[in-house]
Coordinates of C-alpha atoms in Angstrom, one line a residue:
M1 CA -39.0 45.1 -15.6
K2 CA -40.3 44.0 -12.5
N3 CA -38.9 39.6 -10.4
N4 CA -41.3 37.9 -11.3
A5 CA -41.9 36.9 -7.3
T6 CA -42.3 40.4 -6.5
I7 CA -44.7 40.8 -9.4
Q8 CA -46.8 37.4 -8.4
A9 CA -46.7 38.5 -4.2
R10 CA -47.9 42.2 -5.1
Q11 CA -50.6 41.1 -7.5
S12 CA -51.6 38.4 -4.8
I13 CA -51.7 41.1 -2.6
A14 CA -53.4 43.6 -4.7
S15 CA -56.4 40.8 -4.9
F16 CA -56.6 40.8 -1.6
K17 CA -56.1 44.5 -0.5
Q18 CA -59.7 46.0 -1.9
W19 CA -59.0 49.1 0.9
C20 CA -61.9 51.4 0.4
L21 CA -65.0 49.8 -1.4
Q22 CA -66.4 50.8 1.8
L23 CA -65.5 53.9 1.3
F24 CA -67.0 53.4 -2.1
L25 CA -69.5 51.2 -3.2
V26 CA -71.7 50.4 0.0
T27 CA -75.0 52.5 0.1
L28 CA -78.2 52.7 2.9
L29 CA -81.6 51.7 1.6
F30 CA -82.9 53.3 4.4
L31 CA -82.5 55.6 7.2
F32 CA -84.2 55.3 10.2
T33 CA -83.5 57.8 13.5
N34 CA -86.0 57.6 16.6
G35 CA -88.9 59.0 15.2
R36 CA -88.6 55.8 11.8
V37 CA -92.2 55.0 10.6
I38 CA -92.4 51.0 11.0
A39 CA -94.0 49.7 7.7
Q40 CA -97.3 47.6 7.4
Q41 CA -97.4 44.7 8.9
H42 CA -99.0 41.8 6.5
E43 CA -99.2 38.4 6.4
N44 CA -98.5 36.8 2.4
K45 CA -98.1 32.9 2.1
N46 CA -96.9 34.0 -0.9
F47 CA -94.6 36.5 -0.1
Q48 CA -93.6 39.2 -2.8
P49 CA -91.4 41.4 -1.6
S50 CA -92.1 45.6 -2.3
S51 CA -90.9 46.2 -6.3
V52 CA -87.5 47.3 -7.4
T53 CA -86.7 49.0 -10.8
Q54 CA -84.9 47.0 -12.8
T55 CA -81.9 49.6 -13.8
N56 CA -80.4 49.3 -17.2
F57 CA -76.7 48.8 -17.3
Y58 CA -75.3 50.8 -19.4
S59 CA -76.5 53.9 -16.8
I60 CA -74.6 52.0 -13.7
Q61 CA -71.4 52.0 -15.9
D62 CA -72.3 55.7 -16.6
N63 CA -73.1 56.2 -13.2
F64 CA -70.2 54.8 -11.7
Y65 CA -67.6 56.6 -14.3
T66 CA -69.0 60.2 -14.0
H67 CA -68.6 59.8 -9.7
Y68 CA -65.3 58.5 -9.7
G69 CA -63.4 59.2 -13.3
E70 CA -62.5 56.0 -15.6
R71 CA -58.6 55.2 -14.5
D72 CA -56.0 54.4 -17.4
A73 CA -55.6 51.0 -17.6
D74 CA -51.6 51.6 -16.4
Q75 CA -52.7 53.5 -13.7
L76 CA -54.6 49.9 -12.5
Q77 CA -52.3 47.9 -13.4
E78 CA -49.6 50.0 -11.2
E79 CA -52.6 49.1 -8.2
I80 CA -51.8 46.2 -8.8
A81 CA -48.6 45.4 -9.1
G82 CA -49.0 46.8 -5.6
E83 CA -48.3 50.5 -5.9
D84 CA -48.8 52.4 -2.7
N85 CA -52.3 53.6 -4.5
E86 CA -55.4 52.9 -2.5
E87 CA -58.3 54.7 -4.2
E88 CA -57.7 52.7 -7.2
S89 CA -58.5 49.3 -5.6
Y90 CA -62.1 50.1 -5.0
Y91 CA -62.4 49.2 -8.8
N92 CA -61.8 45.5 -8.7
Q93 CA -65.3 44.6 -7.2
F94 CA -66.7 46.7 -9.7
K95 CA -64.3 45.7 -12.8
R96 CA -65.5 42.0 -12.0
W97 CA -69.5 42.6 -12.7
E98 CA -69.0 44.4 -15.2
Y99 CA -67.2 41.7 -17.1
L100 CA -69.9 39.7 -15.9
M101 CA -72.6 41.7 -17.1
E102 CA -71.9 43.6 -19.8
S103 CA -71.9 40.7 -22.2
R104 CA -75.1 38.9 -21.1
T105 CA -76.5 42.8 -21.5
F106 CA -79.5 43.2 -23.7
P107 CA -78.3 46.0 -26.7
T108 CA -81.4 48.5 -24.9
G109 CA -79.1 47.7 -21.8
N110 CA -81.2 45.8 -19.5
L111 CA -79.7 43.9 -17.8
P112 CA -80.7 39.7 -17.8
D113 CA -83.8 38.2 -16.1
P114 CA -81.3 37.0 -12.5
S115 CA -83.7 34.4 -11.8
I116 CA -83.5 32.8 -15.2
A117 CA -81.1 29.6 -14.4
F118 CA -84.4 28.9 -11.5
K119 CA -86.8 29.3 -14.3
E120 CA -85.0 27.4 -16.5
Y121 CA -84.8 25.1 -14.1
D122 CA -87.9 24.6 -13.3
N123 CA -89.2 24.7 -17.3
Y124 CA -86.9 21.4 -17.7
K125 CA -88.3 19.7 -14.4
A126 CA -91.3 20.0 -15.8
A127 CA -90.2 18.8 -19.4
H128 CA -88.2 16.1 -18.8
P129 CA -89.8 14.6 -15.3
E130 CA -87.9 11.5 -16.5
A131 CA -84.0 13.0 -16.1
F132 CA -84.9 13.7 -12.2
S133 CA -85.6 9.8 -11.6
T134 CA -83.0 7.7 -14.3
R135 CA -80.0 10.2 -15.7
S136 CA -78.0 8.6 -18.5
A137 CA -75.4 11.2 -18.4
T138 CA -71.7 9.9 -17.9
W139 CA -70.2 13.2 -16.5
S140 CA -67.5 13.8 -13.8
P141 CA -65.6 16.0 -12.0
V142 CA -61.8 17.5 -13.8
G143 CA -59.8 16.9 -11.1
S144 CA -59.7 15.7 -7.7
A145 CA -61.4 17.8 -5.1
T146 CA -58.2 18.6 -2.8
V147 CA -57.1 22.1 -2.1
P148 CA -54.9 22.8 -5.1
G149 CA -50.9 22.5 -3.4
N150 CA -48.6 25.5 -3.7
G151 CA -51.4 27.8 -1.7
G152 CA -54.1 27.1 -3.6
G153 CA -57.4 27.8 -2.7
V154 CA -61.0 26.2 -3.2
G155 CA -63.6 29.2 -3.5
R156 CA -65.4 31.5 -0.8
V157 CA -67.0 30.7 2.0
N158 CA -70.0 32.8 3.5
V159 CA -71.0 31.6 6.6
I160 CA -70.6 28.2 8.3
R161 CA -73.3 26.9 11.3
F162 CA -73.4 23.1 13.6
D163 CA -75.1 20.9 14.3
P164 CA -76.8 22.1 17.3
T165 CA -77.2 18.6 18.9
N166 CA -74.0 17.5 17.0
S167 CA -71.2 20.0 16.7
N168 CA -69.1 17.5 14.3
T169 CA -71.9 17.7 11.7
I170 CA -71.6 21.1 10.2
Y171 CA -72.9 23.3 7.5
L172 CA -71.4 25.7 4.9
G173 CA -72.9 27.8 3.0
A174 CA -70.2 28.8 -0.5
A175 CA -70.3 32.0 -2.6
G176 CA -71.1 30.2 -5.7
G177 CA -71.4 26.5 -4.7
G178 CA -74.6 26.2 -2.0
V179 CA -74.7 24.4 0.5
W180 CA -72.0 22.1 2.0
K181 CA -72.5 19.2 4.8
T182 CA -69.9 17.3 6.6
T183 CA -70.3 14.6 9.5
N184 CA -66.9 14.2 10.8
S185 CA -65.9 17.7 11.5
G186 CA -64.4 18.4 7.8
T187 CA -62.8 15.2 7.4
N188 CA -65.0 14.4 4.3
W189 CA -67.8 16.9 2.6
S190 CA -71.0 16.3 0.0
D191 CA -73.1 18.6 -1.2
V192 CA -76.3 19.1 0.0
T193 CA -77.9 21.3 -3.0
S194 CA -77.4 19.5 -5.7
S195 CA -81.1 18.9 -6.6
I196 CA -81.5 22.7 -7.4
P197 CA -79.4 25.1 -9.2
V198 CA -76.8 26.4 -7.8
T199 CA -76.6 29.8 -5.8
S200 CA -75.1 32.0 -3.1
I201 CA -76.0 31.1 0.3
A202 CA -75.4 33.6 2.6
D203 CA -77.2 32.2 5.8
I204 CA -78.3 28.8 7.7
A205 CA -81.2 28.0 10.4
I206 CA -81.0 24.9 12.1
D207 CA -84.3 23.1 14.3
P208 CA -82.8 22.7 17.4
T209 CA -85.1 20.4 18.4
N210 CA -84.7 18.0 15.6
S211 CA -81.8 19.3 13.3
N212 CA -83.0 17.3 9.7
I213 CA -85.0 21.0 9.9
V214 CA -83.0 23.7 8.0
Y215 CA -83.0 26.8 6.2
I216 CA -81.2 28.2 4.1
A217 CA -80.9 31.9 2.8
T218 CA -80.3 32.3 -0.7
G219 CA -78.2 35.3 -2.4
D220 CA -75.1 36.8 -1.4
G221 CA -75.0 38.7 1.8
Y222 CA -71.7 40.1 0.6
G223 CA -72.1 41.4 -2.6
Y224 CA -72.2 45.2 -2.3
E225 CA -74.4 48.6 -2.5
A226 CA -73.3 52.0 -4.6
T227 CA -73.5 55.1 -3.4
W228 CA -72.8 56.6 -7.3
Q229 CA -76.8 55.1 -7.8
S230 CA -79.2 57.6 -6.8
D231 CA -82.2 54.8 -7.1
N232 CA -80.5 51.7 -4.7
D233 CA -80.7 48.9 -7.1
F234 CA -77.3 48.0 -7.9
W235 CA -76.2 45.2 -6.4
G236 CA -72.9 43.2 -7.0
G237 CA -73.7 39.8 -6.0
V238 CA -76.6 36.8 -7.1
Y239 CA -79.7 37.8 -5.5
S240 CA -81.9 36.2 -3.4
A241 CA -84.1 33.2 -4.8
G242 CA -86.1 33.5 -0.6
V243 CA -85.8 31.5 2.0
L244 CA -85.9 26.7 1.3
K245 CA -86.2 24.5 3.6
S246 CA -85.1 21.1 3.9
T247 CA -86.8 18.5 6.3
D248 CA -84.4 15.3 5.9
G249 CA -81.2 16.6 6.6
G250 CA -80.4 18.3 3.5
I251 CA -81.3 15.4 1.0
S252 CA -84.0 17.9 -0.4
W253 CA -85.2 21.4 -0.3
S254 CA -88.6 23.5 -0.7
A255 CA -89.2 27.0 -1.6
T256 CA -90.9 28.3 1.7
G257 CA -93.5 32.0 2.5
L258 CA -90.1 34.0 2.1
S259 CA -89.9 33.0 -2.0
Y260 CA -89.8 34.8 -4.6
S261 CA -88.2 35.1 -8.4
Q262 CA -84.3 36.2 -8.1
N263 CA -85.6 39.4 -10.5
N264 CA -87.1 41.0 -7.6
L265 CA -83.8 42.1 -6.1
E266 CA -83.4 41.2 -2.7
I267 CA -81.3 40.1 -0.9
V268 CA -81.5 37.9 2.7
Q269 CA -78.6 38.8 4.9
R270 CA -78.7 37.4 8.1
L271 CA -81.4 34.5 8.9
I272 CA -81.7 33.2 12.8
I273 CA -84.3 30.7 14.6
H274 CA -84.9 30.7 18.1
P275 CA -84.0 28.8 20.1
T276 CA -86.4 27.7 22.6
N277 CA -89.5 28.4 20.1
P278 CA -87.8 26.3 16.5
Q279 CA -91.6 27.6 14.9
V280 CA -89.8 31.2 14.6
L281 CA -87.1 32.3 12.4
L282 CA -86.3 36.2 11.4
A283 CA -85.1 37.5 8.3
A284 CA -83.3 40.7 7.9
T285 CA -83.7 41.9 4.2
R286 CA -82.4 45.1 2.6
N287 CA -86.4 45.4 2.9
G288 CA -86.6 44.9 6.4
I289 CA -86.8 42.1 8.8
Y290 CA -89.7 39.8 8.4
R291 CA -91.1 36.9 10.5
T292 CA -93.0 33.6 10.7
S293 CA -94.1 31.6 13.7
N294 CA -94.6 28.6 11.7
G295 CA -91.9 27.9 10.5
G296 CA -91.8 29.1 7.3
T297 CA -95.1 29.0 5.6
S298 CA -95.7 32.4 5.8
W299 CA -94.1 35.5 7.0
S300 CA -94.8 39.0 8.8
L301 CA -92.3 42.5 7.7
V302 CA -92.5 43.6 11.1
E303 CA -89.9 46.0 11.1
A304 CA -88.4 48.3 7.9
A305 CA -85.2 48.9 8.6
H306 CA -82.5 47.3 7.0
C307 CA -80.2 45.3 9.2
Y308 CA -77.4 43.1 8.9
D309 CA -76.5 41.0 11.6
M310 CA -79.2 40.4 14.7
E311 CA -79.0 37.8 17.3
F312 CA -80.3 37.1 20.4
N313 CA -80.3 37.4 24.5
T314 CA -78.5 33.9 25.2
A315 CA -80.4 34.3 28.7
N316 CA -83.8 35.1 27.2
P317 CA -84.3 34.7 23.6
N318 CA -87.2 37.1 23.1
T319 CA -85.2 39.2 23.3
I320 CA -83.7 39.8 20.0
Y321 CA -81.1 42.5 19.4
A322 CA -80.4 43.6 15.5
G323 CA -77.8 46.3 13.8
G324 CA -79.7 48.5 11.9
N325 CA -77.8 51.5 9.4
Q326 CA -76.8 53.0 13.0
D327 CA -78.9 52.1 15.7
I328 CA -79.2 48.9 17.5
L329 CA -83.0 47.9 17.6
Q330 CA -84.3 45.4 20.4
S331 CA -87.3 43.4 20.4
T332 CA -88.7 42.0 24.0
D333 CA -91.2 39.6 22.4
A334 CA -89.6 37.4 19.8
G335 CA -89.2 39.5 17.2
A336 CA -92.5 40.9 16.5
T337 CA -92.2 44.0 17.4
W338 CA -88.8 46.6 17.2
T339 CA -87.8 49.6 18.7
V340 CA -85.0 51.4 19.2
L341 CA -82.2 50.1 21.9
K342 CA -79.6 52.6 21.2
N343 CA -79.0 55.8 18.3
N344 CA -76.6 56.7 16.4
L345 CA -74.3 54.1 17.7
C346 CA -72.7 53.9 14.2
S347 CA -72.0 55.3 11.2
A348 CA -73.9 54.3 8.0
G349 CA -73.2 50.6 6.9
R350 CA -73.2 47.6 8.5
I351 CA -73.6 46.8 12.6
S352 CA -72.5 43.1 13.4
I353 CA -73.7 41.9 16.6
E354 CA -72.5 39.3 18.5
T355 CA -73.4 38.0 22.5
S356 CA -72.4 35.2 24.8
A357 CA -74.0 32.6 26.6
A358 CA -71.3 33.2 29.6
N359 CA -72.7 36.4 30.0
S360 CA -76.2 37.6 28.2
L361 CA -75.7 41.2 29.8
V362 CA -72.9 42.2 27.5
I363 CA -73.7 42.4 23.5
Y364 CA -71.1 44.0 20.9
A365 CA -71.5 46.3 18.1
L366 CA -68.9 46.1 15.6
C367 CA -69.8 49.0 13.0
E368 CA -68.9 49.6 9.9
S369 CA -65.8 52.0 10.0
G370 CA -64.3 49.6 12.6
T371 CA -65.4 50.6 15.9
L372 CA -66.2 48.6 18.5
S373 CA -68.9 49.1 21.1
R374 CA -69.1 46.5 24.4
S375 CA -72.3 47.3 26.5
S376 CA -72.7 45.0 29.5
D377 CA -75.6 46.0 30.6
G378 CA -78.3 44.9 27.9
G379 CA -77.7 47.7 25.8
A380 CA -78.5 50.4 28.4
T381 CA -74.9 51.8 27.8
W382 CA -71.9 51.9 25.8
I383 CA -68.4 51.7 26.2
T384 CA -65.9 52.6 22.9
K385 CA -63.4 49.0 22.7
A386 CA -59.9 48.9 20.2
S387 CA -60.8 48.5 17.1
P388 CA -60.3 45.3 15.3
G389 CA -59.4 46.8 12.5
G390 CA -55.3 47.7 12.4
A391 CA -55.1 43.4 13.7
A392 CA -57.9 42.2 11.0
G393 CA -57.2 44.8 7.8
F394 CA -60.8 45.5 7.8
Y395 CA -61.4 47.0 3.4
G396 CA -64.6 46.3 3.1
Y397 CA -68.4 45.8 4.9
Y398 CA -68.1 42.5 3.4
D399 CA -65.4 40.5 5.9
M400 CA -65.8 43.2 9.2
V401 CA -67.4 39.7 10.6
L402 CA -67.2 39.6 14.5
E403 CA -68.2 36.8 17.4
C404 CA -68.2 36.0 20.5
A405 CA -67.6 32.8 22.8
D406 CA -70.3 31.6 24.4
A407 CA -67.6 29.6 26.8
N408 CA -66.3 33.0 27.9
A409 CA -68.3 36.6 26.6
D410 CA -64.0 38.4 26.7
N411 CA -63.4 35.9 24.3
L412 CA -63.7 37.8 20.5
L413 CA -62.2 37.3 16.8
A414 CA -62.4 39.4 14.3
G415 CA -62.4 39.0 10.3
G416 CA -60.6 41.0 7.7
L417 CA -57.2 40.2 5.7
S418 CA -56.7 38.2 8.8
V419 CA -58.4 37.0 11.8
A420 CA -57.7 39.0 15.0
K421 CA -58.6 37.9 18.3
S422 CA -58.6 39.7 22.4
T423 CA -59.1 37.9 25.2
N424 CA -59.9 41.2 27.5
G425 CA -63.3 41.9 26.3
G426 CA -62.2 43.9 23.2
T427 CA -58.8 45.9 25.5
S428 CA -56.9 45.0 23.2
W429 CA -56.0 42.7 19.5
Q430 CA -53.6 40.4 18.1
T431 CA -53.6 39.1 14.9
I432 CA -53.8 35.5 15.0
S433 CA -53.7 34.0 10.8
N434 CA -51.1 34.8 7.9
W435 CA -52.6 34.7 4.5
S436 CA -48.7 35.3 3.7
P437 CA -46.4 33.1 3.0
Y438 CA -48.6 30.1 2.5
T439 CA -45.9 27.5 4.3
A440 CA -46.6 29.7 8.1
S441 CA -48.2 27.2 10.3
N442 CA -51.0 29.8 10.8
Y443 CA -51.3 30.1 7.0
V444 CA -55.4 31.1 6.3
H445 CA -56.7 32.5 3.1
A446 CA -57.2 35.6 3.1
D447 CA -60.7 37.9 3.5
N448 CA -62.3 36.2 6.2
H449 CA -66.2 36.1 6.0
E450 CA -66.9 34.0 8.5
L451 CA -65.6 33.3 11.9
E452 CA -67.6 30.7 14.6
F453 CA -66.0 29.3 17.7
L454 CA -66.7 25.4 17.7
P455 CA -70.3 25.6 20.8
G456 CA -68.7 25.6 24.8
S457 CA -64.6 26.2 23.1
T458 CA -62.7 29.0 23.0
Q459 CA -59.7 27.5 21.6
T460 CA -61.0 25.8 19.0
I461 CA -62.9 28.4 15.9
F462 CA -63.5 28.3 12.2
S463 CA -62.6 30.9 9.9
G464 CA -65.0 30.4 6.3
N465 CA -63.0 32.6 3.7
D466 CA -62.2 33.4 0.3
G467 CA -60.0 29.9 -0.1
G468 CA -62.6 27.6 2.1
I469 CA -62.4 26.5 5.8
F470 CA -60.1 26.7 8.3
K471 CA -59.9 25.3 11.5
S472 CA -57.8 25.9 14.9
T473 CA -57.4 24.1 18.0
N474 CA -55.3 26.6 19.9
Q475 CA -56.7 29.7 19.4
G476 CA -55.3 30.3 16.3
T477 CA -51.5 29.8 17.8
S478 CA -51.8 27.5 13.7
W479 CA -54.2 26.5 11.6
S480 CA -54.9 23.5 9.6
D481 CA -57.5 24.0 6.1
L482 CA -60.8 21.7 6.5
S483 CA -61.3 22.3 2.5
S484 CA -60.7 19.6 0.7
G485 CA -63.7 17.9 -0.6
L486 CA -65.9 20.8 -1.3
R487 CA -65.7 22.1 -5.2
V488 CA -66.7 25.5 -4.7
A489 CA -64.4 27.7 -7.3
Q490 CA -65.4 30.4 -9.4
I491 CA -63.7 29.8 -12.2
Y492 CA -63.1 32.7 -15.5
R493 CA -61.8 30.4 -18.0
L494 CA -59.6 27.1 -18.6
S495 CA -57.1 25.4 -20.9
S496 CA -57.0 21.7 -21.8
S497 CA -53.6 20.5 -23.3
A498 CA -53.9 18.8 -27.1
T499 CA -50.4 16.7 -26.5
N500 CA -51.8 14.9 -23.1
P501 CA -55.6 15.0 -22.0
S502 CA -54.6 15.2 -18.6
I503 CA -53.1 18.8 -18.3
V504 CA -55.8 21.5 -17.8
Y505 CA -55.1 25.6 -16.8
S506 CA -58.1 27.4 -15.0
G507 CA -58.2 31.0 -13.7
W508 CA -59.8 31.2 -9.8
Q509 CA -61.9 33.9 -8.5
D510 CA -59.3 35.0 -5.4
N511 CA -57.7 31.5 -5.9
G512 CA -55.2 32.1 -9.1
S513 CA -54.1 30.3 -11.8
N514 CA -54.1 25.8 -11.4
R515 CA -52.9 23.5 -12.6
W516 CA -54.6 19.7 -12.8
D517 CA -51.7 17.0 -14.2
G518 CA -54.1 14.2 -13.6
T519 CA -52.8 13.8 -10.5
T520 CA -52.9 17.2 -8.6
Y521 CA -53.7 20.7 -8.4
T522 CA -51.7 22.9 -8.2
Q523 CA -51.8 26.4 -8.4
V524 CA -49.1 28.0 -10.9
Y525 CA -49.8 31.9 -10.3
G526 CA -52.3 34.4 -7.3
A527 CA -53.9 36.3 -7.8
D528 CA -57.3 36.7 -9.7
G529 CA -57.0 33.9 -11.8
M530 CA -58.4 34.9 -15.6
E531 CA -57.9 33.0 -19.3
A532 CA -55.0 30.7 -20.1
L533 CA -53.9 29.1 -22.9
V534 CA -51.9 25.6 -23.6
D535 CA -49.8 25.4 -26.0
Y536 CA -51.1 23.0 -28.2
T537 CA -47.0 21.8 -29.9
N538 CA -46.1 21.4 -26.1
S539 CA -47.8 21.5 -23.1
N540 CA -44.7 22.5 -21.5
I541 CA -45.8 26.1 -22.6
V542 CA -48.4 27.2 -21.2
F543 CA -50.1 30.8 -21.0
I544 CA -51.9 32.3 -17.6
E545 CA -53.6 35.6 -16.7
T546 CA -54.4 37.9 -14.1
Q547 CA -57.3 40.8 -13.9
Y548 CA -56.5 43.6 -16.5
G549 CA -55.0 41.7 -18.9
S550 CA -51.4 40.6 -17.0
I551 CA -50.5 37.5 -19.4
Y552 CA -47.4 35.4 -17.9
K553 CA -45.8 32.4 -20.2
S554 CA -44.2 29.4 -18.6
T555 CA -42.0 27.5 -19.9
N556 CA -41.3 24.5 -17.7
G557 CA -44.7 23.4 -17.3
G558 CA -46.2 26.2 -14.7
A559 CA -43.1 26.6 -12.3
S560 CA -41.9 29.4 -13.3
F561 CA -43.7 32.4 -15.1
S562 CA -42.4 35.7 -16.8
F563 CA -44.5 38.5 -18.1
V564 CA -45.5 39.2 -21.6
A565 CA -48.2 41.2 -21.9
P566 CA -48.2 43.8 -24.4
S567 CA -50.3 46.3 -22.3
S568 CA -53.0 46.7 -20.0
G569 CA -56.7 45.8 -21.1
A570 CA -60.4 44.5 -19.4
W571 CA -60.5 42.5 -16.1
V572 CA -60.0 39.7 -18.7
T573 CA -58.3 40.5 -21.6
S574 CA -59.0 37.9 -24.8
Y575 CA -55.4 36.1 -26.1
I576 CA -55.8 33.5 -28.8
M577 CA -53.1 30.9 -31.2
D578 CA -52.7 31.0 -34.2
P579 CA -54.0 27.2 -35.1
V580 CA -51.8 26.2 -37.8
D581 CA -48.9 28.3 -36.2
H582 CA -48.4 28.1 -32.5
N583 CA -45.5 31.0 -32.4
K584 CA -48.5 33.0 -34.0
M585 CA -50.1 34.9 -31.2
Y586 CA -52.5 37.8 -30.8
A587 CA -53.6 39.4 -28.0
G588 CA -56.8 41.9 -27.8
Y589 CA -56.5 45.0 -25.9
S590 CA -58.4 48.2 -26.8
T591 CA -55.1 47.6 -29.5
L592 CA -55.3 44.3 -31.1
Y593 CA -51.2 43.1 -31.0
K594 CA -49.8 40.7 -32.8
S595 CA -46.5 38.0 -31.6
T596 CA -45.2 35.9 -34.4
N597 CA -42.8 34.8 -32.1
N598 CA -44.7 32.3 -29.5
G599 CA -45.9 36.0 -27.4
S600 CA -42.3 36.7 -26.0
N601 CA -42.9 40.2 -28.4
W602 CA -45.5 42.0 -29.1
S603 CA -46.4 44.2 -32.0
V604 CA -49.1 46.5 -33.1
L605 CA -51.1 44.7 -35.5
A606 CA -54.8 47.0 -35.8
S607 CA -54.3 50.3 -33.8
N608 CA -57.6 51.2 -31.5
L609 CA -59.8 49.1 -33.3
Y610 CA -63.0 49.4 -31.8
A611 CA -62.4 53.4 -30.7
G612 CA -60.8 53.4 -27.5
N613 CA -63.1 50.1 -26.5
Y614 CA -61.5 46.9 -25.4
C615 CA -61.7 43.9 -28.3
T616 CA -63.4 40.9 -25.8
A617 CA -63.3 37.8 -28.3
I618 CA -60.7 36.2 -31.1
A619 CA -60.9 34.0 -33.6
V620 CA -58.8 32.4 -36.5
A621 CA -59.7 30.6 -39.7
P622 CA -58.1 27.5 -39.2
S623 CA -58.8 26.7 -42.9
N624 CA -57.0 30.0 -43.7
T625 CA -55.5 31.9 -41.0
N626 CA -55.4 35.4 -42.4
Y627 CA -59.0 35.3 -41.8
I628 CA -59.1 36.7 -38.3
Y629 CA -62.7 37.9 -36.8
T630 CA -62.6 40.5 -33.3
S631 CA -65.7 41.7 -31.5
S632 CA -66.1 44.3 -29.1
L633 CA -69.5 43.1 -28.1
G634 CA -72.1 43.9 -29.8
L635 CA -69.2 44.9 -32.9
M636 CA -67.5 42.4 -35.0
K637 CA -64.4 43.3 -37.5
K638 CA -62.3 40.8 -39.8
T639 CA -59.4 40.8 -41.7
T640 CA -58.9 38.9 -44.8
N641 CA -55.2 39.1 -44.9
G642 CA -53.8 39.3 -41.8
T643 CA -53.1 42.7 -40.9
S644 CA -55.4 45.4 -40.1
P645 CA -59.3 44.3 -40.0

C-alpha cells in the first residue's frame, strides 16, 4: 500500500490534471471560413434560440464508451493515484456529468428538464406570494463562510468584474453559487442573486455610466461539448437561462429580451457592454453573437459563428474583435455586422482575445492548442509568440485564460493549473503561482478560469479559480486568498456526528473533504471529496471518500487517514454503517462488500450483484439488520438473512 501522504498528494494532482480533455471533449458547433453564411438578422423581444434536440442519456453514454472504450476500474484508480497515464484523465469530466444525470434520467433515457429550477421557482412565487414578503423559516448556514484551513478552497469562480467607477467594488460569478459582490476589495462579500434560483454565471457586464446597472449571463460557460456526440447536443455544464439585468446594483433582477428556458440548451460564453454607448451589449452564444441596442429589451442575431471571446478596440470601441472557431472576426459598427479579420489563425476550438488601452493596435489571440499570436497593427499582420502553456499548465479549454494589462500592452497573464506571466509581450513566460504546497507564499488554488489586472495597474492581479478568488499586489510574487465570505462550494455528500452535533464532514467538488468542528472548517483530505461517514459511537472515527470509490478511514478525528477501500468503483460510491452494530459496514461496488471490523477489512457479500453495474445505494433495516436493501438505479434487491441478496 502506498504511503498515505503520497496517495493524497497524487490524488490532488489527479483531480486537477485532466490533461487530455482539450483533445477529446471539445467540439465545434459551426465551422466558418471566408465564405461562411451569415444568419439573417432578426428582432424579437421574446427571444427564442434555434431549437436543439434533447439527446437521450443512454445514447450519450453509449456513444462515449463506444468511441473511447470503457476503462477498467483499476485503470481509473491508477490514474487518480497519479500514475503517468494522462489519456485516462478526461474521464473525470464525463464521470461527473454521468453521475449527476444518471439518477435523474427517466426510464426512457430522456434527460430531465434543465429549466426545472426556474420553472418551479416561478410556480412557487405565483402560488405563495406571501412567502416573498414575510418569511417564517429559520434556516441558517452550517459553519462559517471562512476558507477551510489546511489548503481548502470555497468553490469555483468563473468571472471577476470591477465597478468601472470604483475598483474597490468587485462582482464575481460562481459555477454554482450565483453572483457575489464586495464594496471593500474583497474584505466582505454579499450574495446578490439570492432572489433567483441558484445557477452558474458565465459573465458579468456593468454599465460604465451607471454602475447600478449590471447584466449577468447565466449558465456555465466552462462546460464542455464532445466530439463523440455526432449531433453536438451534449453539454457537460449548466445551461443558460439568458441574460438578466439589475438596475439597483444587484438587489433585484429581471429578465432581458435574451431570455429563454434552460431546456433550449443554450450557452452564453461572453457578455460585453459598449464603453461609450451602454445601450449596446453583445452576447457570444453557441448559436452566434446576439446584439441589443436598447439595454437588453430586444436582441438581434448579428453573427452566426460560435465565438468564445470578444474585446473592444480601446481607441475606437465601435471596432470589436471576436474569437471564432478558427478565425478572428471584426466589427467596425459596434457589433452590427461582422467580417473575417484573420482566417484560420487557430485550429478548431476556443480563441481568447485580449486588447490593451496602452496600445490600441495590439491584439492577442490565444488558441486552444496553446499557440499565442500577436498583432501590432490592428490585425493586419500576426506573429507567433511563445506559448504560455508550459508555464501555465493548460489541460482543457475551460481554463485557458488570457489577460492583458491596460496599463502596459506587454504585460500578460495566462492561467491553467497555475498562473503565468509575461512582461515582454509574450516573448517569454514564467510561472508565478504555486498550487502545492498550500503553505507557499505564492499559493493559488489550482485550475484558473479568470485572471484580471486591477484597472490601471500592472502589479495588482486577481485570479478566479476552483478554490475561489486570489489577489497579488506584486505581480505574483506573493498572493492572498480573498475567498472568505463566499458560499459557493459544490457539495456531493455530508455526514454529521451522532455524539457531537457540532461535527460535520462533507465532500466538495475540487476542494476535498472538509470537517466543521463547530468553530472552523478544515480540509482533511484533498482531491474531489465524495461520501463522508462519522461513526455514530465515536466522532473520532470518520470515513471519507474520493472519486471512484477510494475510501479512507481516520481514528483521530481526521488528523490522518489510511486507505481501506476494498475495490474501485463508481464516481461516487455508496457505503454505510449498520445502524445497530457500528463494526458492520457495507460498500457497494460492482460487488457488494461487508466489513465486520469497522471498515478495516472487507469480504465479498454478493459478487456481481447487478451484472457488472455498480450498486448505487444501500440500506439496512434498524428493526432487523438481516434485512439489507440495495439498488442499481432502476433495479432493487434485498436479503432477509444478512447474506447474499
